[in-house]
mmCIF file of C-alpha atoms and ligand atoms in Angstrom:
data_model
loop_
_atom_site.group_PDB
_atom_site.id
_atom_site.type_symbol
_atom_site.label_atom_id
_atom_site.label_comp_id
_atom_site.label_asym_id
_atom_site.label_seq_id
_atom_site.Cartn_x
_atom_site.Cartn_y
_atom_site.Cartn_z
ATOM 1 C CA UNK A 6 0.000 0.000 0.000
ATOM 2 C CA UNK A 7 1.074 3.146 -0.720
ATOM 3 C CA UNK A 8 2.477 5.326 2.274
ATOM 4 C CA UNK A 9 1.201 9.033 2.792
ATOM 5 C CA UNK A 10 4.864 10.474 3.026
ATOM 6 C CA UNK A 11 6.795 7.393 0.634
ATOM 7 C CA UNK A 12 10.004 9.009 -0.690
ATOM 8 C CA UNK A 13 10.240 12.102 1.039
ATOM 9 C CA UNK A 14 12.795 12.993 3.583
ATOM 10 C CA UNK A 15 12.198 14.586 6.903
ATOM 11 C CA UNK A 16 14.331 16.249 9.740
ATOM 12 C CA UNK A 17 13.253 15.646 13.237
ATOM 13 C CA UNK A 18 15.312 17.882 15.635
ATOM 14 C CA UNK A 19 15.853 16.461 19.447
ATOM 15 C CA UNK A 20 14.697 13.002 18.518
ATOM 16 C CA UNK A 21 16.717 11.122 20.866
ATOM 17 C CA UNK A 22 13.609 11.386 23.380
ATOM 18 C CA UNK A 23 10.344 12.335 23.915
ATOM 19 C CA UNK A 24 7.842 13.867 21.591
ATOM 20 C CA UNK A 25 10.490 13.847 19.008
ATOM 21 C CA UNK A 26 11.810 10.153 19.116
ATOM 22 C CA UNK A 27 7.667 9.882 18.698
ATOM 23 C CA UNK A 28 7.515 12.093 15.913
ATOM 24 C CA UNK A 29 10.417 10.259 14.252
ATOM 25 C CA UNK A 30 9.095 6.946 14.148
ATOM 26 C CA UNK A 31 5.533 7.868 13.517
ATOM 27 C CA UNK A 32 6.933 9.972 10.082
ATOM 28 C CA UNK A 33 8.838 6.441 9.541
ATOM 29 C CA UNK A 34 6.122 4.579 9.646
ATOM 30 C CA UNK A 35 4.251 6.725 7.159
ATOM 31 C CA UNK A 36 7.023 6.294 4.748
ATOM 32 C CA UNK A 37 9.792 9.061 5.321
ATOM 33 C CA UNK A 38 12.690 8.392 5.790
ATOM 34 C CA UNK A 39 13.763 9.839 8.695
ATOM 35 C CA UNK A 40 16.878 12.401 10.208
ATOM 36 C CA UNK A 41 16.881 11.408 14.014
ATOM 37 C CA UNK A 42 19.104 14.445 15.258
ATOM 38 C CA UNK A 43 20.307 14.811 18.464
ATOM 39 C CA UNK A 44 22.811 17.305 20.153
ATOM 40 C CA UNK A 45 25.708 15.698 21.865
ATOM 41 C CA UNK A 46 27.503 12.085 21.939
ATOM 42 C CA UNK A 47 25.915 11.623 24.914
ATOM 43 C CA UNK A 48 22.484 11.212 23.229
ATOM 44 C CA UNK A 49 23.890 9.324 20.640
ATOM 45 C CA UNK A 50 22.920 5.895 22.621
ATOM 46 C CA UNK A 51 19.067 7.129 22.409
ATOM 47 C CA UNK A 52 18.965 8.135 18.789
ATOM 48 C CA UNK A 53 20.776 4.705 17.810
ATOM 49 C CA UNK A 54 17.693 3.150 19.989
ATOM 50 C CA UNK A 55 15.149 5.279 17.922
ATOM 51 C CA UNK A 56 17.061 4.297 14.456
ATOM 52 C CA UNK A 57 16.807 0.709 15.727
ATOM 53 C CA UNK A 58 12.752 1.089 16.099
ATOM 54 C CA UNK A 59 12.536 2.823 12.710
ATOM 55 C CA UNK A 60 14.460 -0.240 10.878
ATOM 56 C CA UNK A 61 12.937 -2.780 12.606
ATOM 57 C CA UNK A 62 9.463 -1.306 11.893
ATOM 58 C CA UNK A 63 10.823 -2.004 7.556
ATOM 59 C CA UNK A 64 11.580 2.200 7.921
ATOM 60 C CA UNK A 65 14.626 4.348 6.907
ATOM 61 C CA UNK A 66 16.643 6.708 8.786
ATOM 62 C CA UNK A 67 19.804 8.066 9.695
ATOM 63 C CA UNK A 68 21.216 9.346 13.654
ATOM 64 C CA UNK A 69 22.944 12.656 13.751
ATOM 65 C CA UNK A 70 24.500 14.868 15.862
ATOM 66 C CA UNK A 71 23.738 18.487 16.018
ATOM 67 C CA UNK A 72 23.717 21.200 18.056
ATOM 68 C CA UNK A 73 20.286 23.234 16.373
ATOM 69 C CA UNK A 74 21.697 26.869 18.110
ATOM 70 C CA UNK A 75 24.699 26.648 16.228
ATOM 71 C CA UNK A 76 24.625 27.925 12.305
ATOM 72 C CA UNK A 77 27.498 26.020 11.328
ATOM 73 C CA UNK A 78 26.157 22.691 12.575
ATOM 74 C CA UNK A 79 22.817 23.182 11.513
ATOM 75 C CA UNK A 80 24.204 24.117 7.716
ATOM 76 C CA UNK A 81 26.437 20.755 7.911
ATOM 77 C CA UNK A 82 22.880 18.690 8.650
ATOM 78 C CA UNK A 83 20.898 19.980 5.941
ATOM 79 C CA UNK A 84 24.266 19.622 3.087
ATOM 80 C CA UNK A 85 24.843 16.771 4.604
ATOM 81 C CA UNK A 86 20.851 15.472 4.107
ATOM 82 C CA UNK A 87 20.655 16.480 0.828
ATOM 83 C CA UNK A 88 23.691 14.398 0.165
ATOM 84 C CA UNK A 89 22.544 11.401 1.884
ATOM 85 C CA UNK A 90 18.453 11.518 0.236
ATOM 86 C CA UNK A 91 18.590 14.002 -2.123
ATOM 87 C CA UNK A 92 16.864 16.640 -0.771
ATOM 88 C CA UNK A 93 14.818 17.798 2.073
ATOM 89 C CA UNK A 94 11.039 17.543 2.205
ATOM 90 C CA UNK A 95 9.642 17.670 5.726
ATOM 91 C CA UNK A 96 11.407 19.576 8.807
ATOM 92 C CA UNK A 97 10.023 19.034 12.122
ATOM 93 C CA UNK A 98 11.565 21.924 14.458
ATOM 94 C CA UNK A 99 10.933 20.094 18.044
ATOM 95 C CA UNK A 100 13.914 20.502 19.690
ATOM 96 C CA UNK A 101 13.125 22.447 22.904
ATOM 97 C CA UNK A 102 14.310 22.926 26.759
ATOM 98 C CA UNK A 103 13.900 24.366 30.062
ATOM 99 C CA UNK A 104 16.071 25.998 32.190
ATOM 100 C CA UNK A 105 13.512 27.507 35.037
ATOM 101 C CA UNK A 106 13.905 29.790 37.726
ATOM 102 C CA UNK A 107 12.323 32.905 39.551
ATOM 103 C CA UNK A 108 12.746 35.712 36.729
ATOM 104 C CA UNK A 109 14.431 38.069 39.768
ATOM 105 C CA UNK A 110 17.135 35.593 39.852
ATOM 106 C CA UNK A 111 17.230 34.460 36.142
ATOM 107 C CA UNK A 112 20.452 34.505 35.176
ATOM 108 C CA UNK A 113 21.590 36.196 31.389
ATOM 109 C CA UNK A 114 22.764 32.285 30.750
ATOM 110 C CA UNK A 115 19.823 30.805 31.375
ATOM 111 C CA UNK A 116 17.604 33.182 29.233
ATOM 112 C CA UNK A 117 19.870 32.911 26.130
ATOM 113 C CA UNK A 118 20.471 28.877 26.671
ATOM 114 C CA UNK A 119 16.552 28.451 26.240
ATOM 115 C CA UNK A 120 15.679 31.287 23.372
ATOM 116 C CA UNK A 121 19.157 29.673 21.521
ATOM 117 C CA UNK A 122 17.660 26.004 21.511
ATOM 118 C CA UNK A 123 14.107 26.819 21.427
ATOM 119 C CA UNK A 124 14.037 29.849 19.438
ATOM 120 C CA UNK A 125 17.367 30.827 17.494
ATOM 121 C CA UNK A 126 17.670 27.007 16.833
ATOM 122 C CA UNK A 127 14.101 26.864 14.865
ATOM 123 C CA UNK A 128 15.238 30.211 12.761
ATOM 124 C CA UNK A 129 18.569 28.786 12.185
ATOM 125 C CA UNK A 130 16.471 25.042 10.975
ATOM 126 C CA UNK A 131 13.895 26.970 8.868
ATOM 127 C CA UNK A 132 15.983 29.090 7.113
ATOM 128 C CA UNK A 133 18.254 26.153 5.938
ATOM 129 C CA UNK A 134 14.614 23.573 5.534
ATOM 130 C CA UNK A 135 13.555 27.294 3.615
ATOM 131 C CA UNK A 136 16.476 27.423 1.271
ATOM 132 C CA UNK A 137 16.280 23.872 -0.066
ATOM 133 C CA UNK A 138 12.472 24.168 -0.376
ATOM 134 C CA UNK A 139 13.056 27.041 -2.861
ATOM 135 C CA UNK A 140 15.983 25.300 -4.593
ATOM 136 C CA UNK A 141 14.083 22.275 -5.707
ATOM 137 C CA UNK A 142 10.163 23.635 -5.659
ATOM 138 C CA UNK A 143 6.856 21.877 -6.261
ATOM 139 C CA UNK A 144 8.021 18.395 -7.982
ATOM 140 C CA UNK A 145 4.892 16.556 -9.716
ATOM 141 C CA UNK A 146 4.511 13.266 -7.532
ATOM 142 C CA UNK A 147 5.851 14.489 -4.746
ATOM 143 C CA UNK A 148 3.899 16.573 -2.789
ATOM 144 C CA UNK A 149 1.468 19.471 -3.709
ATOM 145 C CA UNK A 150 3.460 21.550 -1.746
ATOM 146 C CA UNK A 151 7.558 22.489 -1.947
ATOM 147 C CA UNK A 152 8.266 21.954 1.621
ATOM 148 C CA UNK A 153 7.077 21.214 5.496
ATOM 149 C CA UNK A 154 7.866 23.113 8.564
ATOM 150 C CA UNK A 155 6.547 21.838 11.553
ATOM 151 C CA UNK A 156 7.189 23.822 14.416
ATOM 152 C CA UNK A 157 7.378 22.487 18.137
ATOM 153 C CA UNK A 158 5.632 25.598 19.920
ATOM 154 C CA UNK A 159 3.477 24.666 23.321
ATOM 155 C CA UNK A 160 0.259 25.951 25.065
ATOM 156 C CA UNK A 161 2.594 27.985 26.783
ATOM 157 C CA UNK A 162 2.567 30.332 23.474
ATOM 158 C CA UNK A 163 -0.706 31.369 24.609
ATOM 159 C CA UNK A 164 -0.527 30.625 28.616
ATOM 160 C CA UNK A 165 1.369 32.791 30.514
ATOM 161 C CA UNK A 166 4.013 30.766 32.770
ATOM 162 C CA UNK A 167 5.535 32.384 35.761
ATOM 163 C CA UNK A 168 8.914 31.020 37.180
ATOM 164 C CA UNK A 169 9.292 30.089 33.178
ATOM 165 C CA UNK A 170 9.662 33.225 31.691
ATOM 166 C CA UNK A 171 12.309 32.601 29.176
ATOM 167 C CA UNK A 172 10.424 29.403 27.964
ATOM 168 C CA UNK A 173 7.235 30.869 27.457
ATOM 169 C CA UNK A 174 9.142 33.789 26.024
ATOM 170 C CA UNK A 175 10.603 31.405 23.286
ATOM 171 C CA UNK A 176 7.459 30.082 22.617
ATOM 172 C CA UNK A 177 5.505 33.103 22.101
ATOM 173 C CA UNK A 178 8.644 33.855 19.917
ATOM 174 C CA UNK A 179 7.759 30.296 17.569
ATOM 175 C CA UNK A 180 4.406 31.669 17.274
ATOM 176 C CA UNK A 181 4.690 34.583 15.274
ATOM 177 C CA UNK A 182 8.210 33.171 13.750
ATOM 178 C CA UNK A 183 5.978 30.795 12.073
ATOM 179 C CA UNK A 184 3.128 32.660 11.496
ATOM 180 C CA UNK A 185 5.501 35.248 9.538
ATOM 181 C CA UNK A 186 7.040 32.535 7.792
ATOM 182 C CA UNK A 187 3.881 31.340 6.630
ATOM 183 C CA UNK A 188 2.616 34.226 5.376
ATOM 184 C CA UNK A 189 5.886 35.365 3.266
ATOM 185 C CA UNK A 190 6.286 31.421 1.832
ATOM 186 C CA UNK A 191 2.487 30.898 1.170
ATOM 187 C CA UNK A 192 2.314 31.914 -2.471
ATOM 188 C CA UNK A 193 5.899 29.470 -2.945
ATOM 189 C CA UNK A 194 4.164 26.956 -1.763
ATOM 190 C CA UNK A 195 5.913 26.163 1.779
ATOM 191 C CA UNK A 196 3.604 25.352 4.409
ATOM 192 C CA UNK A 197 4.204 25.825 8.315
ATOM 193 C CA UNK A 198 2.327 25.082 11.172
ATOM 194 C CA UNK A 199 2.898 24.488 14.637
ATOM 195 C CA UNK A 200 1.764 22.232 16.932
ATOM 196 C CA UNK A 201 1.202 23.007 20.183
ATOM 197 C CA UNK A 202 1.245 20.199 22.911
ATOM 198 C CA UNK A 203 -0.642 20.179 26.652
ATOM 199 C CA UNK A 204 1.099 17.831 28.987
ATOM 200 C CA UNK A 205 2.802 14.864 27.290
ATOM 201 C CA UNK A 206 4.648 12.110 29.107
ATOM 202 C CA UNK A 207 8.164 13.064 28.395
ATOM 203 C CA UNK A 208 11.467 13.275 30.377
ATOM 204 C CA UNK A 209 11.018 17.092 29.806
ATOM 205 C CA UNK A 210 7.732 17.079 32.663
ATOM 206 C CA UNK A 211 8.943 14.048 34.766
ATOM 207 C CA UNK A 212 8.046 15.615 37.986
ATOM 208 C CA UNK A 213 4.947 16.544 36.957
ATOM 209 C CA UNK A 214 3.828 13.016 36.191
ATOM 210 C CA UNK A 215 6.013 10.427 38.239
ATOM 211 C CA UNK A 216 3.632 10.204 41.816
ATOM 212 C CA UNK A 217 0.393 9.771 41.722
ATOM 213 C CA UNK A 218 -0.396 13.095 43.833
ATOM 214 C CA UNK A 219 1.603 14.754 40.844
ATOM 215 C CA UNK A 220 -0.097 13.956 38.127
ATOM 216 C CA UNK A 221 -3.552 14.288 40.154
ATOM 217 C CA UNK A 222 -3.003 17.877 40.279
ATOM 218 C CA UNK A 223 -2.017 17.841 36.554
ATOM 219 C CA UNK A 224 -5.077 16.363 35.539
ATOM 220 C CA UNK A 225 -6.847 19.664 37.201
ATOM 221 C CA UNK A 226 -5.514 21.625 34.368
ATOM 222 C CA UNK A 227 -6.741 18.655 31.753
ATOM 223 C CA UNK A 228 -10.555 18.617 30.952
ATOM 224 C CA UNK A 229 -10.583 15.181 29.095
ATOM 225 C CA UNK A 230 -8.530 13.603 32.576
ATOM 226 C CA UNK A 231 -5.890 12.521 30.658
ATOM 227 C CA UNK A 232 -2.173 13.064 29.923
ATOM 228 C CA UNK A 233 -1.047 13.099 26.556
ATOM 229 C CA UNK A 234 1.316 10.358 24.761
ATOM 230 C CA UNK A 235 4.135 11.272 21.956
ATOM 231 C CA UNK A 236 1.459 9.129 19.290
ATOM 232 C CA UNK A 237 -0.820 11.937 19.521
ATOM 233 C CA UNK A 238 1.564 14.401 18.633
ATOM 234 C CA UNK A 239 3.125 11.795 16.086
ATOM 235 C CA UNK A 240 -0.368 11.531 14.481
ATOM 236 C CA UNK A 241 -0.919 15.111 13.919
ATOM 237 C CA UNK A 242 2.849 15.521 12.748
ATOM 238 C CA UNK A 243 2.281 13.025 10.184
ATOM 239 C CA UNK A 244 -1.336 14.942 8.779
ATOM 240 C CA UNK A 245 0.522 18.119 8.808
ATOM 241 C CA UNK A 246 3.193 16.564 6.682
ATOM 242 C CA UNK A 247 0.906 14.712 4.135
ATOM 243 C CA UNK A 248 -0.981 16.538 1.362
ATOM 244 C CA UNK A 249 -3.811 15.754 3.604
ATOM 245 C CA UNK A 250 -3.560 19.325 5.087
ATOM 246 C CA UNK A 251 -2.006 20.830 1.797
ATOM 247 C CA UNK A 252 -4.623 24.051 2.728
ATOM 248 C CA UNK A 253 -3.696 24.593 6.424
ATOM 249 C CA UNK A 254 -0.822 27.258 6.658
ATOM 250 C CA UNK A 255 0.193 29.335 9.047
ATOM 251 C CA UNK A 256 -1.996 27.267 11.843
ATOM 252 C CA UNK A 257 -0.906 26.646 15.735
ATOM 253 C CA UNK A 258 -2.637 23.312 16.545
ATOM 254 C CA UNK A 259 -3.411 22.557 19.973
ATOM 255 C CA UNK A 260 -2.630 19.351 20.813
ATOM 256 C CA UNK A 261 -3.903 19.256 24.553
ATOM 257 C CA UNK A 262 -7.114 17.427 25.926
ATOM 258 C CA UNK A 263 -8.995 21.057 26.399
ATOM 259 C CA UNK A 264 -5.659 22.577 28.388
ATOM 260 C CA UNK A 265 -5.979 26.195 27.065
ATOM 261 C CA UNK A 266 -9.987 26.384 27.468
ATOM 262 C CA UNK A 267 -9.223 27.900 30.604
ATOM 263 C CA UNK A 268 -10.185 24.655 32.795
ATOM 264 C CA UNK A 269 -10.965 27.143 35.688
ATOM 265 C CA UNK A 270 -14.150 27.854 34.530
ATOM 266 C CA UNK A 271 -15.731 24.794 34.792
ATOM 267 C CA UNK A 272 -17.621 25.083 37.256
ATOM 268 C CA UNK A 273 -18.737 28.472 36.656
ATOM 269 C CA UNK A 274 -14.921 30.327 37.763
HETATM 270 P P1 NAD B 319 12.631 15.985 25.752
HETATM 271 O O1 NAD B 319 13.501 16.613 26.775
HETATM 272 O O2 NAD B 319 12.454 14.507 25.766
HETATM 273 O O3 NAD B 319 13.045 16.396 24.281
HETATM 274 C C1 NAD B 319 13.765 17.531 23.942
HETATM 275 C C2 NAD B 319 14.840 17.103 22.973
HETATM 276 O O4 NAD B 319 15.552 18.238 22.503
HETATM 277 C C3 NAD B 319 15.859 16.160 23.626
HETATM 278 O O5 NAD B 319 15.957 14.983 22.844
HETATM 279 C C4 NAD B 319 17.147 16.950 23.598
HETATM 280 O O6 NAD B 319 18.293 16.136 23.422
HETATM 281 C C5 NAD B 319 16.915 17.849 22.399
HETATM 282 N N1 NAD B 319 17.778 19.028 22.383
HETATM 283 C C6 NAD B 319 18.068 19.858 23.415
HETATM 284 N N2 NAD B 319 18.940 20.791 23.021
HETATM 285 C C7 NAD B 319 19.202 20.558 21.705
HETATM 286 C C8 NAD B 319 20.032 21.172 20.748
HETATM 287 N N3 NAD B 319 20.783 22.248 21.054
HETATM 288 N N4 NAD B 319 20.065 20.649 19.502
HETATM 289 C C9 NAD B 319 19.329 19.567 19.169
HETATM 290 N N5 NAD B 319 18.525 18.939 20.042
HETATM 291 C C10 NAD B 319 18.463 19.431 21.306
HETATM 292 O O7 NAD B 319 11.208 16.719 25.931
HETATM 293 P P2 NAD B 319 9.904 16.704 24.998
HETATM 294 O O8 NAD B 319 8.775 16.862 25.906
HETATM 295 O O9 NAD B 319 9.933 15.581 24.049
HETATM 296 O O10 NAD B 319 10.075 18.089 24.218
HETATM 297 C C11 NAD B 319 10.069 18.192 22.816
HETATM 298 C C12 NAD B 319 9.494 19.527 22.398
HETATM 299 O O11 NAD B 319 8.108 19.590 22.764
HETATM 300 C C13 NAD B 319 10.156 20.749 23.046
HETATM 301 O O12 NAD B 319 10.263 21.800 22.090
HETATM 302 C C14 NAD B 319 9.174 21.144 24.139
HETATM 303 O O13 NAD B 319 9.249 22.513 24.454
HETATM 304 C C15 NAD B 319 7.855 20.787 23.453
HETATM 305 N N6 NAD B 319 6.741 20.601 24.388
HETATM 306 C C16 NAD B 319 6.695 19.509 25.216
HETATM 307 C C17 NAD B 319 5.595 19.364 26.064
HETATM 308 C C18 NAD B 319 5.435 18.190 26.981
HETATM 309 O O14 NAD B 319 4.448 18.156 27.732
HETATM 310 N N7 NAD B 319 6.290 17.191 26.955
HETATM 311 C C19 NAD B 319 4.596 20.331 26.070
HETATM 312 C C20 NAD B 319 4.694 21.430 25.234
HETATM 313 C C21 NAD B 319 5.773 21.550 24.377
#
């Protein structure tokens, strides 16, 4: 049967773990073939584990290491994608960290650690994703459109987040980053959309799910009472990839069990 993304490429950023190691294999099995990065040796163990999955599932992949803040990494990945498959179809920007504290004692580090990964690090992917899209355009057989940007964003583009202002900061940041992009690569035919996740299990919220009392008072923020898995980020990755959604552009999708209808209010605020 024919696959919904057969012979395309796609680059998953920070896919060593989490919602990206999800996103990777989920892309797999729809038929990409899949760039697992990750950004130092020592997540090169997890990204050979997701590679593993891939293959064994009868998918196609490569691991590699890159550091998505830096330009001259990033520009290696992409050359070095285009030499490996040809060119570069699909780009999913998840890569993404915290580094929380009180904002009165936020240190100049920790702000420009988070916006280099979360935010520089998506600029730095686009632009490269943006250039190859435009080099090769809309092939017949392909896909309808010239290229895929997926960003990572979070509810926390729209929710306020005290004691997490620099992530929420980045976030806002993908919003309009890929709202902008959208709108100046519509009429090339690139489409980018973000998706935004609630609470999924991940080693990124571990203390927010690990003890029972924990993830009871998580589930107070969650109307449908449940916390999300990396398959139903995967899923949505995989329809915003596939001609499927060839007319959403420029779209944050909220990925979240009813997180950002302000669960508050339930019972009448
Ligand atoms: P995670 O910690 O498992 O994944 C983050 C990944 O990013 C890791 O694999 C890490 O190695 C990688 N990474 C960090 N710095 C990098 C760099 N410089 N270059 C390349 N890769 C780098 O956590 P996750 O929950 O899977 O997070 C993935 C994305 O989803 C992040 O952007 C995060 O902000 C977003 N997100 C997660 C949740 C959630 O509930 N888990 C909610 C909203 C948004």
């Amino acid at each position: 049967m024919e696959k919904k993304l057969s012979g395309q490429t796609a680059i998953i950023t920070g896919a060593s773990s989490g919602i990206g190691a999800g996103v990777a294999k989920s892309l797999a099995a729809a038929g990409a073939n899949v760039v697992i990065n990750y950004p130092v040796a020592g997540a090169k163990a997890g990204a050979e584990a997701v590679l593993e999955e891939v293959i064994g599932a009868g998918g196609n992949g490569v691991a590699y290491c890159c550091d998505v803040s830096s330009e001259a990494e990033v520009k290696k990945m992409f050359a070095d994608t285009v030499s490996f498959f040809g060119t570069v179809d699909i780009l999913v920007n998840n890569a993404g960290l915290q580094r929380d504290a009180a904002f009165e004692t936020m240190t100049l580090e920790q702000w420009n650690f988070v916006l280099g990964v979360n935010l520089t690090g998506q600029f730095l992917c686009s632009r490269e994703a943006i250039r190859e899209f435009l080099r090769r355009g809309v092939e017949p057989g392909r896909s309808r459109a010239a290229g895929k940007i997926i960003q990572m964003s979070s509810v926390h583009e729209v929710i306020p987040w005290a004691g997490h202002a620099n992530y929420a900061a980045s976030k806002g940041g993908v919003m309009l980053l890929m709202k902008s992009l959208a709108q100046e690569f519509a009429s090339r035919k690139i489409r980018i959309n973000s998706i935004c996740p609630g609470a999924i299990q991940t080693p990124i919220n571990r203390q927010a799910w690990e003890t029972p009392e924990a993830l009871q008072e998580l589930l107070t923020l969650i109307p449908y009472q449940r916390i999300g898995n990396v398959e139903d980020i995967g899923n949505v990755a995989v329809w915003l990839a596939s001609d499927e959604s060839d007319y959403v552009n420029g779209a944050s999708i909220f990925v979240d069990g009813g997180m950002t209808l302000y669960p508050g209010f339930t019972t009448n605020g």
